[in-house]
């Protein structure tokens, strides 16, 4: 009769914990560099230096730009979630609804512009980053646009309304308005005047 040794139960090893910590340090370095200099100006060497690891370690955790951008986005959004637009979207009056949404959106742009401004700028020339933006932030804006177009608007009228919303939702529009010394409340009212025509 043979005695079988008990099966080994997997427990997270010290090495696995260290790898998790290393990945987190690299992700935090990516977030900081994207926030300060932008994705297009961030190099693997910069990331490695800031994270205190070698370039090979960065590539081990993030073999391509897409994986790095997704991790950066997830990490940053966990600390900087978009506003909850639910209550604003329940306002029955179309212009008051739009004003409430734009106040929240513009306040978010103000708080997150150091990161979002650079990401939106660099997404124009970086396909992997553009994909992350398109499948994340741009989907959120598309949902807001759909919710803000009044049900009764059809044809050219709806198209013009959507065009106005799309321009007003662009972070560069907010930046231009804000740069002229116009506060977010007034900017939201200005958008409503555009929508009213």
Short mmCIF file of N, CA, C and O in Angstrom, two decimals, residues 19-156:
data_model
loop_
_atom_site.label_atom_id
_atom_site.label_comp_id
_atom_site.label_asym_id
_atom_site.label_seq_id
_atom_site.Cartn_x
_atom_site.Cartn_y
_atom_site.Cartn_z
N UNK A 19 5.85 40.64 -8.84
CA UNK A 19 5.52 40.95 -10.24
C UNK A 19 4.32 41.89 -10.32
O UNK A 19 4.29 42.81 -11.13
N UNK A 20 3.34 41.64 -9.46
CA UNK A 20 2.17 42.54 -9.41
C UNK A 20 2.59 43.95 -9.03
O UNK A 20 2.12 44.93 -9.60
N UNK A 21 3.45 44.04 -8.02
CA UNK A 21 3.93 45.36 -7.58
C UNK A 21 4.73 46.05 -8.67
O UNK A 21 4.61 47.26 -8.87
N UNK A 22 5.54 45.28 -9.38
CA UNK A 22 6.32 45.85 -10.48
C UNK A 22 5.40 46.36 -11.58
O UNK A 22 5.58 47.47 -12.09
N UNK A 23 4.40 45.56 -11.93
CA UNK A 23 3.45 45.98 -12.96
C UNK A 23 2.73 47.27 -12.55
O UNK A 23 2.54 48.17 -13.34
N UNK A 24 2.37 47.34 -11.27
CA UNK A 24 1.69 48.54 -10.77
C UNK A 24 2.62 49.75 -10.85
O UNK A 24 2.20 50.83 -11.25
N UNK A 25 3.89 49.58 -10.47
CA UNK A 25 4.85 50.69 -10.54
C UNK A 25 5.01 51.17 -11.98
O UNK A 25 5.06 52.37 -12.25
N UNK A 26 5.09 50.22 -12.90
CA UNK A 26 5.21 50.59 -14.32
C UNK A 26 3.96 51.33 -14.78
O UNK A 26 4.05 52.38 -15.43
N UNK A 27 2.79 50.82 -14.42
CA UNK A 27 1.52 51.47 -14.81
C UNK A 27 1.44 52.87 -14.24
O UNK A 27 1.06 53.82 -14.94
N UNK A 28 1.82 53.03 -12.99
CA UNK A 28 1.80 54.37 -12.37
C UNK A 28 2.78 55.31 -13.05
O UNK A 28 2.51 56.50 -13.20
N UNK A 29 3.93 54.78 -13.48
CA UNK A 29 4.91 55.59 -14.20
C UNK A 29 4.34 56.04 -15.54
O UNK A 29 4.49 57.20 -15.95
N UNK A 30 3.67 55.12 -16.23
CA UNK A 30 3.03 55.46 -17.51
C UNK A 30 1.99 56.55 -17.31
O UNK A 30 1.96 57.55 -18.05
N UNK A 31 1.15 56.40 -16.31
CA UNK A 31 0.11 57.40 -16.02
C UNK A 31 0.74 58.76 -15.77
O UNK A 31 0.31 59.77 -16.33
N UNK A 32 1.77 58.79 -14.94
CA UNK A 32 2.41 60.07 -14.61
C UNK A 32 3.04 60.72 -15.84
O UNK A 32 2.91 61.93 -16.06
N UNK A 33 3.70 59.93 -16.67
CA UNK A 33 4.33 60.50 -17.87
C UNK A 33 3.29 60.94 -18.89
O UNK A 33 3.45 61.99 -19.53
N UNK A 34 2.24 60.18 -19.05
CA UNK A 34 1.17 60.60 -19.98
C UNK A 34 0.52 61.89 -19.50
O UNK A 34 0.16 62.75 -20.29
N UNK A 35 0.40 62.03 -18.17
CA UNK A 35 -0.21 63.24 -17.60
C UNK A 35 0.69 64.46 -17.76
O UNK A 35 0.23 65.56 -18.01
N UNK A 36 2.00 64.26 -17.63
CA UNK A 36 2.91 65.40 -17.64
C UNK A 36 3.45 65.75 -19.02
O UNK A 36 3.58 66.93 -19.35
N UNK A 37 3.79 64.73 -19.82
CA UNK A 37 4.36 65.05 -21.14
C UNK A 37 3.50 64.55 -22.30
O UNK A 37 3.69 64.97 -23.44
N UNK A 38 2.59 63.61 -22.00
CA UNK A 38 1.73 63.08 -23.05
C UNK A 38 2.23 61.76 -23.58
O UNK A 38 3.44 61.48 -23.55
N UNK A 39 1.33 60.92 -24.09
CA UNK A 39 1.71 59.61 -24.60
C UNK A 39 2.75 59.66 -25.72
O UNK A 39 3.66 58.84 -25.76
N UNK A 40 2.62 60.61 -26.63
CA UNK A 40 3.54 60.67 -27.79
C UNK A 40 4.97 60.97 -27.38
O UNK A 40 5.92 60.58 -28.06
N UNK A 41 5.14 61.65 -26.25
CA UNK A 41 6.48 62.03 -25.79
C UNK A 41 7.04 61.06 -24.75
O UNK A 41 8.15 61.25 -24.26
N UNK A 42 6.27 60.05 -24.39
CA UNK A 42 6.70 59.08 -23.38
C UNK A 42 7.48 57.95 -24.04
O UNK A 42 6.99 57.32 -24.97
N UNK A 43 8.68 57.71 -23.57
CA UNK A 43 9.50 56.63 -24.12
C UNK A 43 9.57 55.47 -23.13
O UNK A 43 9.31 55.66 -21.92
N UNK A 44 9.93 54.30 -23.62
CA UNK A 44 10.10 53.13 -22.76
C UNK A 44 11.20 53.40 -21.73
O UNK A 44 11.09 53.02 -20.57
N UNK A 45 12.25 54.09 -22.15
CA UNK A 45 13.33 54.43 -21.21
C UNK A 45 12.83 55.32 -20.09
O UNK A 45 13.19 55.12 -18.92
N UNK A 46 11.99 56.31 -20.42
CA UNK A 46 11.41 57.19 -19.39
C UNK A 46 10.59 56.37 -18.40
O UNK A 46 10.68 56.58 -17.18
N UNK A 47 9.78 55.46 -18.93
CA UNK A 47 8.93 54.63 -18.08
C UNK A 47 9.79 53.77 -17.17
O UNK A 47 9.56 53.71 -15.95
N UNK A 48 10.79 53.12 -17.75
CA UNK A 48 11.68 52.25 -16.97
C UNK A 48 12.38 53.03 -15.86
O UNK A 48 12.44 52.57 -14.71
N UNK A 49 12.90 54.21 -16.20
CA UNK A 49 13.61 55.03 -15.20
C UNK A 49 12.69 55.44 -14.07
O UNK A 49 13.06 55.35 -12.89
N UNK A 50 11.48 55.89 -14.41
CA UNK A 50 10.55 56.36 -13.38
C UNK A 50 10.07 55.20 -12.51
O UNK A 50 9.89 55.36 -11.30
N UNK A 51 9.89 54.03 -13.11
CA UNK A 51 9.41 52.86 -12.36
C UNK A 51 10.53 52.14 -11.62
O UNK A 51 10.28 51.28 -10.78
N UNK A 52 11.78 52.48 -11.96
CA UNK A 52 12.92 51.83 -11.31
C UNK A 52 13.14 50.40 -11.78
O UNK A 52 13.53 49.53 -11.00
N UNK A 53 12.88 50.17 -13.07
CA UNK A 53 13.07 48.84 -13.65
C UNK A 53 13.84 48.97 -14.96
O UNK A 53 14.09 50.08 -15.44
N UNK A 54 14.19 47.84 -15.56
CA UNK A 54 14.85 47.86 -16.85
C UNK A 54 13.84 47.90 -17.99
O UNK A 54 12.66 47.56 -17.80
N UNK A 55 14.30 48.28 -19.16
CA UNK A 55 13.42 48.33 -20.33
C UNK A 55 12.80 46.96 -20.65
O UNK A 55 11.63 46.87 -21.00
N UNK A 56 13.59 45.90 -20.46
CA UNK A 56 13.09 44.55 -20.74
C UNK A 56 11.90 44.22 -19.83
O UNK A 56 10.93 43.59 -20.25
N UNK A 57 11.96 44.68 -18.59
CA UNK A 57 10.86 44.44 -17.65
C UNK A 57 9.60 45.15 -18.11
O UNK A 57 8.49 44.62 -18.00
N UNK A 58 9.74 46.36 -18.63
CA UNK A 58 8.58 47.09 -19.15
C UNK A 58 7.95 46.29 -20.29
O UNK A 58 6.74 46.07 -20.32
N UNK A 59 8.77 45.83 -21.22
CA UNK A 59 8.26 45.05 -22.35
C UNK A 59 7.64 43.73 -21.90
O UNK A 59 6.69 43.24 -22.50
N UNK A 60 8.18 43.15 -20.83
CA UNK A 60 7.64 41.88 -20.32
C UNK A 60 6.20 42.07 -19.85
O UNK A 60 5.34 41.22 -20.10
N UNK A 61 5.96 43.17 -19.17
CA UNK A 61 4.62 43.43 -18.65
C UNK A 61 3.69 44.02 -19.71
O UNK A 61 2.48 43.77 -19.69
N UNK A 62 4.25 44.80 -20.62
CA UNK A 62 3.44 45.45 -21.67
C UNK A 62 4.13 45.25 -23.01
O UNK A 62 4.92 46.09 -23.45
N UNK A 63 3.84 44.14 -23.69
CA UNK A 63 4.53 43.81 -24.94
C UNK A 63 4.20 44.73 -26.10
O UNK A 63 4.94 44.77 -27.08
N UNK A 64 3.11 45.49 -26.00
CA UNK A 64 2.77 46.41 -27.08
C UNK A 64 2.09 47.66 -26.53
O UNK A 64 1.69 47.70 -25.36
N UNK A 65 1.97 48.68 -27.37
CA UNK A 65 1.37 49.95 -26.94
C UNK A 65 -0.07 49.78 -26.49
O UNK A 65 -0.51 50.40 -25.53
N UNK A 66 -0.82 48.92 -27.19
CA UNK A 66 -2.24 48.75 -26.87
C UNK A 66 -2.42 48.27 -25.43
O UNK A 66 -3.26 48.80 -24.69
N UNK A 67 -1.63 47.30 -25.01
CA UNK A 67 -1.72 46.78 -23.65
C UNK A 67 -1.37 47.86 -22.63
O UNK A 67 -2.02 48.00 -21.59
N UNK A 68 -0.35 48.65 -22.95
CA UNK A 68 0.08 49.72 -22.05
C UNK A 68 -1.00 50.81 -21.94
O UNK A 68 -1.33 51.27 -20.85
N UNK A 69 -1.57 51.20 -23.08
CA UNK A 69 -2.58 52.25 -23.06
C UNK A 69 -3.84 51.81 -22.31
O UNK A 69 -4.45 52.59 -21.59
N UNK A 70 -4.21 50.54 -22.48
CA UNK A 70 -5.40 50.03 -21.76
C UNK A 70 -5.16 50.04 -20.25
O UNK A 70 -6.02 50.45 -19.48
N UNK A 71 -3.99 49.57 -19.85
CA UNK A 71 -3.67 49.53 -18.42
C UNK A 71 -3.62 50.94 -17.84
O UNK A 71 -4.12 51.19 -16.73
N UNK A 72 -3.01 51.86 -18.58
CA UNK A 72 -2.92 53.25 -18.14
C UNK A 72 -4.33 53.85 -17.99
O UNK A 72 -4.65 54.47 -16.99
N UNK A 73 -5.15 53.62 -19.01
CA UNK A 73 -6.51 54.16 -18.99
C UNK A 73 -7.31 53.60 -17.82
O UNK A 73 -7.96 54.35 -17.08
N UNK A 74 -7.26 52.29 -17.62
CA UNK A 74 -8.00 51.66 -16.52
C UNK A 74 -7.55 52.20 -15.17
O UNK A 74 -8.38 52.50 -14.30
N UNK A 75 -6.24 52.33 -15.00
CA UNK A 75 -5.69 52.81 -13.73
C UNK A 75 -6.11 54.26 -13.47
O UNK A 75 -6.55 54.60 -12.38
N UNK A 76 -5.96 55.10 -14.50
CA UNK A 76 -6.28 56.52 -14.33
C UNK A 76 -7.78 56.72 -14.09
O UNK A 76 -8.18 57.50 -13.22
N UNK A 77 -8.62 56.00 -14.85
CA UNK A 77 -10.06 56.16 -14.69
C UNK A 77 -10.56 55.65 -13.34
O UNK A 77 -11.56 56.16 -12.83
N UNK A 78 -9.87 54.68 -12.76
CA UNK A 78 -10.25 54.21 -11.43
C UNK A 78 -10.11 55.33 -10.40
O UNK A 78 -10.91 55.44 -9.47
N UNK A 79 -9.11 56.19 -10.60
CA UNK A 79 -8.89 57.32 -9.69
C UNK A 79 -9.64 58.58 -10.13
O UNK A 79 -9.80 59.51 -9.34
N UNK A 80 -10.04 58.63 -11.40
CA UNK A 80 -10.69 59.83 -11.97
C UNK A 80 -11.93 59.42 -12.78
O UNK A 80 -11.98 59.64 -13.99
N UNK A 81 -12.92 58.82 -12.12
CA UNK A 81 -14.08 58.34 -12.88
C UNK A 81 -14.86 59.50 -13.50
O UNK A 81 -14.92 60.59 -12.92
N UNK A 82 -15.46 59.25 -14.67
CA UNK A 82 -16.30 60.29 -15.27
C UNK A 82 -17.50 60.58 -14.38
O UNK A 82 -17.87 59.75 -13.54
N UNK A 83 -18.11 61.73 -14.55
CA UNK A 83 -19.28 62.05 -13.73
C UNK A 83 -20.43 61.08 -14.00
O UNK A 83 -20.50 60.48 -15.07
N UNK A 84 -21.32 60.99 -13.05
CA UNK A 84 -22.56 60.23 -13.24
C UNK A 84 -23.60 61.19 -13.81
O UNK A 84 -24.04 62.11 -13.13
N UNK A 85 -23.95 60.97 -15.06
CA UNK A 85 -24.88 61.88 -15.75
C UNK A 85 -26.35 61.48 -15.57
O UNK A 85 -27.23 62.15 -16.10
N UNK A 86 -26.61 60.42 -14.82
CA UNK A 86 -27.96 59.87 -14.73
C UNK A 86 -29.00 60.90 -14.32
O UNK A 86 -30.03 61.05 -14.98
N UNK A 87 -28.75 61.61 -13.23
CA UNK A 87 -29.74 62.57 -12.74
C UNK A 87 -29.92 63.72 -13.74
O UNK A 87 -31.05 64.15 -14.00
N UNK A 88 -28.84 64.20 -14.31
CA UNK A 88 -28.93 65.30 -15.28
C UNK A 88 -29.80 64.90 -16.47
O UNK A 88 -30.57 65.70 -17.00
N UNK A 89 -29.70 63.65 -16.88
CA UNK A 89 -30.44 63.18 -18.05
C UNK A 89 -31.92 62.95 -17.79
O UNK A 89 -32.69 62.74 -18.72
N UNK A 90 -32.33 63.02 -16.52
CA UNK A 90 -33.76 62.86 -16.21
C UNK A 90 -34.53 64.17 -16.33
O UNK A 90 -35.75 64.17 -16.30
N UNK A 91 -33.83 65.28 -16.48
CA UNK A 91 -34.49 66.60 -16.64
C UNK A 91 -35.34 66.58 -17.91
O UNK A 91 -34.84 66.32 -19.00
N UNK A 92 -36.65 66.86 -17.78
CA UNK A 92 -37.53 66.77 -18.96
C UNK A 92 -37.31 67.88 -20.01
O UNK A 92 -37.48 67.64 -21.20
N UNK A 93 -36.90 69.06 -19.55
CA UNK A 93 -36.70 70.17 -20.49
C UNK A 93 -35.38 69.96 -21.25
O UNK A 93 -34.32 69.81 -20.62
N UNK A 94 -35.43 69.96 -22.58
CA UNK A 94 -34.24 69.61 -23.36
C UNK A 94 -33.05 70.54 -23.13
O UNK A 94 -31.91 70.08 -23.06
N UNK A 95 -33.30 71.82 -23.00
CA UNK A 95 -32.18 72.75 -22.81
C UNK A 95 -31.63 72.71 -21.39
O UNK A 95 -30.41 72.79 -21.19
N UNK A 96 -32.52 72.54 -20.40
CA UNK A 96 -32.05 72.40 -19.02
C UNK A 96 -31.26 71.09 -18.86
O UNK A 96 -30.28 71.03 -18.12
N UNK A 97 -31.72 70.05 -19.56
CA UNK A 97 -31.02 68.77 -19.54
C UNK A 97 -29.61 68.93 -20.11
O UNK A 97 -28.63 68.47 -19.54
N UNK A 98 -29.53 69.60 -21.25
CA UNK A 98 -28.22 69.83 -21.88
C UNK A 98 -27.32 70.66 -20.97
O UNK A 98 -26.13 70.35 -20.82
N UNK A 99 -27.89 71.70 -20.35
CA UNK A 99 -27.08 72.55 -19.47
C UNK A 99 -26.52 71.73 -18.30
O UNK A 99 -25.35 71.87 -17.93
N UNK A 100 -27.36 70.87 -17.72
CA UNK A 100 -26.92 70.05 -16.58
C UNK A 100 -25.80 69.10 -17.00
O UNK A 100 -24.81 68.93 -16.28
N UNK A 101 -25.95 68.49 -18.17
CA UNK A 101 -24.91 67.57 -18.67
C UNK A 101 -23.62 68.33 -18.94
O UNK A 101 -22.53 67.87 -18.55
N UNK A 102 -23.71 69.48 -19.59
CA UNK A 102 -22.50 70.21 -19.92
C UNK A 102 -21.80 70.79 -18.69
O UNK A 102 -20.58 70.90 -18.67
N UNK A 103 -22.55 71.15 -17.67
CA UNK A 103 -21.90 71.60 -16.43
C UNK A 103 -21.03 70.47 -15.86
O UNK A 103 -19.89 70.69 -15.46
N UNK A 104 -21.59 69.26 -15.83
CA UNK A 104 -20.82 68.11 -15.32
C UNK A 104 -19.62 67.80 -16.21
O UNK A 104 -18.52 67.55 -15.73
N UNK A 105 -19.87 67.79 -17.52
CA UNK A 105 -18.81 67.46 -18.47
C UNK A 105 -17.68 68.47 -18.40
O UNK A 105 -16.50 68.11 -18.34
N UNK A 106 -18.01 69.76 -18.39
CA UNK A 106 -16.98 70.80 -18.37
C UNK A 106 -16.22 70.83 -17.05
O UNK A 106 -15.03 71.09 -17.02
N UNK A 107 -16.91 70.54 -15.95
CA UNK A 107 -16.22 70.45 -14.66
C UNK A 107 -15.21 69.30 -14.70
O UNK A 107 -14.09 69.42 -14.20
N UNK A 108 -15.61 68.19 -15.32
CA UNK A 108 -14.70 67.04 -15.45
C UNK A 108 -13.50 67.39 -16.32
O UNK A 108 -12.36 67.05 -15.99
N UNK A 109 -13.74 68.08 -17.42
CA UNK A 109 -12.63 68.50 -18.27
C UNK A 109 -11.66 69.39 -17.49
O UNK A 109 -10.45 69.25 -17.61
N UNK A 110 -12.21 70.29 -16.69
CA UNK A 110 -11.35 71.19 -15.91
C UNK A 110 -10.47 70.39 -14.96
O UNK A 110 -9.27 70.65 -14.82
N UNK A 111 -11.06 69.40 -14.29
CA UNK A 111 -10.31 68.61 -13.30
C UNK A 111 -9.33 67.62 -13.93
O UNK A 111 -8.37 67.22 -13.29
N UNK A 112 -9.59 67.22 -15.17
CA UNK A 112 -8.79 66.15 -15.77
C UNK A 112 -8.00 66.59 -17.00
O UNK A 112 -7.39 65.77 -17.67
N UNK A 113 -7.99 67.89 -17.29
CA UNK A 113 -7.41 68.36 -18.54
C UNK A 113 -5.92 68.04 -18.67
O UNK A 113 -5.44 67.77 -19.77
N UNK A 114 -5.20 68.04 -17.55
CA UNK A 114 -3.76 67.76 -17.65
C UNK A 114 -3.50 66.39 -18.27
O UNK A 114 -2.53 66.21 -19.02
N UNK A 115 -4.39 65.43 -18.06
CA UNK A 115 -4.26 64.12 -18.69
C UNK A 115 -5.05 64.05 -20.00
O UNK A 115 -4.52 63.73 -21.06
N UNK A 116 -6.32 64.38 -19.95
CA UNK A 116 -7.20 64.17 -21.10
C UNK A 116 -6.82 65.04 -22.30
O UNK A 116 -6.94 64.61 -23.45
N UNK A 117 -6.37 66.24 -22.03
CA UNK A 117 -5.97 67.11 -23.13
C UNK A 117 -4.82 66.51 -23.94
O UNK A 117 -4.84 66.52 -25.17
N UNK A 118 -3.85 65.94 -23.24
CA UNK A 118 -2.70 65.33 -23.91
C UNK A 118 -3.09 64.02 -24.61
O UNK A 118 -2.63 63.74 -25.71
N UNK A 119 -3.95 63.24 -23.97
CA UNK A 119 -4.38 61.97 -24.57
C UNK A 119 -5.17 62.24 -25.86
O UNK A 119 -4.92 61.61 -26.89
N UNK A 120 -6.11 63.17 -25.81
CA UNK A 120 -6.92 63.47 -27.00
C UNK A 120 -6.04 64.04 -28.12
O UNK A 120 -6.23 63.72 -29.29
N UNK A 121 -5.08 64.85 -27.75
CA UNK A 121 -4.16 65.41 -28.75
C UNK A 121 -3.36 64.30 -29.42
O UNK A 121 -3.28 64.22 -30.64
N UNK A 122 -2.78 63.41 -28.61
CA UNK A 122 -1.88 62.40 -29.15
C UNK A 122 -2.61 61.25 -29.83
O UNK A 122 -2.04 60.56 -30.68
N UNK A 123 -3.89 61.05 -29.48
CA UNK A 123 -4.67 59.98 -30.13
C UNK A 123 -4.81 60.22 -31.62
O UNK A 123 -5.02 59.28 -32.39
N UNK A 124 -4.66 61.47 -32.04
CA UNK A 124 -4.78 61.79 -33.47
C UNK A 124 -3.64 61.19 -34.30
O UNK A 124 -3.78 61.00 -35.50
N UNK A 125 -2.51 60.88 -33.65
CA UNK A 125 -1.35 60.35 -34.38
C UNK A 125 -0.91 58.97 -33.91
O UNK A 125 0.07 58.44 -34.43
N UNK A 126 -1.62 58.42 -32.93
CA UNK A 126 -1.24 57.11 -32.36
C UNK A 126 -2.43 56.15 -32.45
O UNK A 126 -3.32 56.20 -31.60
N UNK A 127 -2.46 55.28 -33.45
CA UNK A 127 -3.61 54.40 -33.66
C UNK A 127 -4.00 53.55 -32.45
O UNK A 127 -5.18 53.37 -32.17
N UNK A 128 -3.01 53.01 -31.74
CA UNK A 128 -3.34 52.16 -30.57
C UNK A 128 -4.02 52.97 -29.48
O UNK A 128 -4.94 52.49 -28.81
N UNK A 129 -3.58 54.22 -29.31
CA UNK A 129 -4.21 55.11 -28.33
C UNK A 129 -5.59 55.53 -28.82
O UNK A 129 -6.55 55.57 -28.04
N UNK A 130 -5.71 55.82 -30.11
CA UNK A 130 -7.00 56.20 -30.69
C UNK A 130 -8.04 55.11 -30.47
O UNK A 130 -9.20 55.39 -30.18
N UNK A 131 -7.61 53.85 -30.56
CA UNK A 131 -8.53 52.73 -30.35
C UNK A 131 -9.05 52.70 -28.92
O UNK A 131 -10.24 52.47 -28.68
N UNK A 132 -8.17 52.94 -27.95
CA UNK A 132 -8.58 52.97 -26.54
C UNK A 132 -9.56 54.12 -26.31
O UNK A 132 -10.58 53.96 -25.64
N UNK A 133 -9.26 55.29 -26.87
CA UNK A 133 -10.12 56.46 -26.72
C UNK A 133 -11.48 56.21 -27.37
O UNK A 133 -12.53 56.50 -26.80
N UNK A 134 -11.45 55.64 -28.57
CA UNK A 134 -12.68 55.38 -29.32
C UNK A 134 -13.59 54.41 -28.59
O UNK A 134 -14.81 54.59 -28.56
N UNK A 135 -13.01 53.39 -27.98
CA UNK A 135 -13.80 52.38 -27.29
C UNK A 135 -14.11 52.72 -25.84
O UNK A 135 -14.80 51.95 -25.16
N UNK A 136 -13.63 53.85 -25.39
CA UNK A 136 -13.88 54.27 -24.02
C UNK A 136 -14.60 55.61 -23.99
O UNK A 136 -15.83 55.69 -24.04
N UNK A 137 -13.83 56.68 -23.96
CA UNK A 137 -14.38 58.01 -23.80
C UNK A 137 -15.34 58.40 -24.92
O UNK A 137 -16.41 58.97 -24.67
N UNK A 138 -15.00 58.09 -26.16
CA UNK A 138 -15.86 58.50 -27.28
C UNK A 138 -17.19 57.77 -27.25
O UNK A 138 -18.21 58.33 -27.65
N UNK A 139 -17.21 56.55 -26.74
CA UNK A 139 -18.49 55.83 -26.59
C UNK A 139 -19.36 56.52 -25.55
O UNK A 139 -20.58 56.61 -25.71
N UNK A 140 -18.74 56.99 -24.47
CA UNK A 140 -19.49 57.71 -23.45
C UNK A 140 -20.10 58.97 -24.05
O UNK A 140 -21.28 59.26 -23.84
N UNK A 141 -19.30 59.73 -24.81
CA UNK A 141 -19.82 60.96 -25.43
C UNK A 141 -20.92 60.66 -26.44
O UNK A 141 -21.90 61.40 -26.53
N UNK A 142 -20.77 59.57 -27.18
CA UNK A 142 -21.81 59.18 -28.14
C UNK A 142 -23.13 58.88 -27.43
O UNK A 142 -24.21 59.26 -27.89
N UNK A 143 -23.03 58.21 -26.29
CA UNK A 143 -24.22 57.93 -25.49
C UNK A 143 -24.88 59.20 -24.98
O UNK A 143 -26.12 59.32 -24.99
N UNK A 144 -24.08 60.16 -24.55
CA UNK A 144 -24.63 61.45 -24.11
C UNK A 144 -25.30 62.18 -25.27
O UNK A 144 -26.39 62.73 -25.13
N UNK A 145 -24.65 62.17 -26.41
CA UNK A 145 -25.22 62.82 -27.60
C UNK A 145 -26.58 62.22 -27.94
O UNK A 145 -27.55 62.94 -28.15
N UNK A 146 -26.65 60.89 -27.96
CA UNK A 146 -27.91 60.20 -28.26
C UNK A 146 -28.99 60.59 -27.26
O UNK A 146 -30.16 60.78 -27.63
N UNK A 147 -28.61 60.69 -25.98
CA UNK A 147 -29.58 61.01 -24.93
C UNK A 147 -30.04 62.46 -24.98
O UNK A 147 -31.15 62.78 -24.53
N UNK A 148 -29.21 63.34 -25.52
CA UNK A 148 -29.54 64.78 -25.52
C UNK A 148 -30.34 65.22 -26.74
O UNK A 148 -30.94 66.29 -26.72
N UNK A 149 -30.34 64.43 -27.81
CA UNK A 149 -31.11 64.82 -28.99
C UNK A 149 -32.59 64.56 -28.70
O UNK A 149 -32.97 63.41 -28.43
N UNK A 150 -33.41 65.60 -28.73
CA UNK A 150 -34.84 65.42 -28.46
C UNK A 150 -35.48 64.44 -29.45
O UNK A 150 -35.14 64.44 -30.64
N UNK A 151 -36.39 63.63 -28.95
CA UNK A 151 -37.03 62.59 -29.77
C UNK A 151 -37.74 63.17 -30.99
O UNK A 151 -37.80 62.53 -32.04
N UNK A 152 -38.26 64.38 -30.86
CA UNK A 152 -39.01 64.97 -31.97
C UNK A 152 -38.17 65.51 -33.11
O UNK A 152 -38.69 65.84 -34.17
N UNK A 153 -36.86 65.59 -32.89
CA UNK A 153 -36.00 66.15 -33.94
C UNK A 153 -35.70 65.09 -34.99
O UNK A 153 -35.26 64.00 -34.66
N UNK A 154 -35.92 65.43 -36.24
CA UNK A 154 -35.68 64.49 -37.34
C UNK A 154 -34.91 65.19 -38.46
O UNK A 154 -34.85 66.41 -38.51
N UNK A 155 -34.35 64.41 -39.34
CA UNK A 155 -33.70 64.92 -40.55
C UNK A 155 -32.61 65.94 -40.28
O UNK A 155 -31.78 65.77 -39.39
N UNK A 156 -32.66 67.03 -41.06
CA UNK A 156 -31.62 68.07 -40.97
C UNK A 156 -31.58 68.72 -39.59
O UNK A 156 -30.52 69.05 -39.08
#
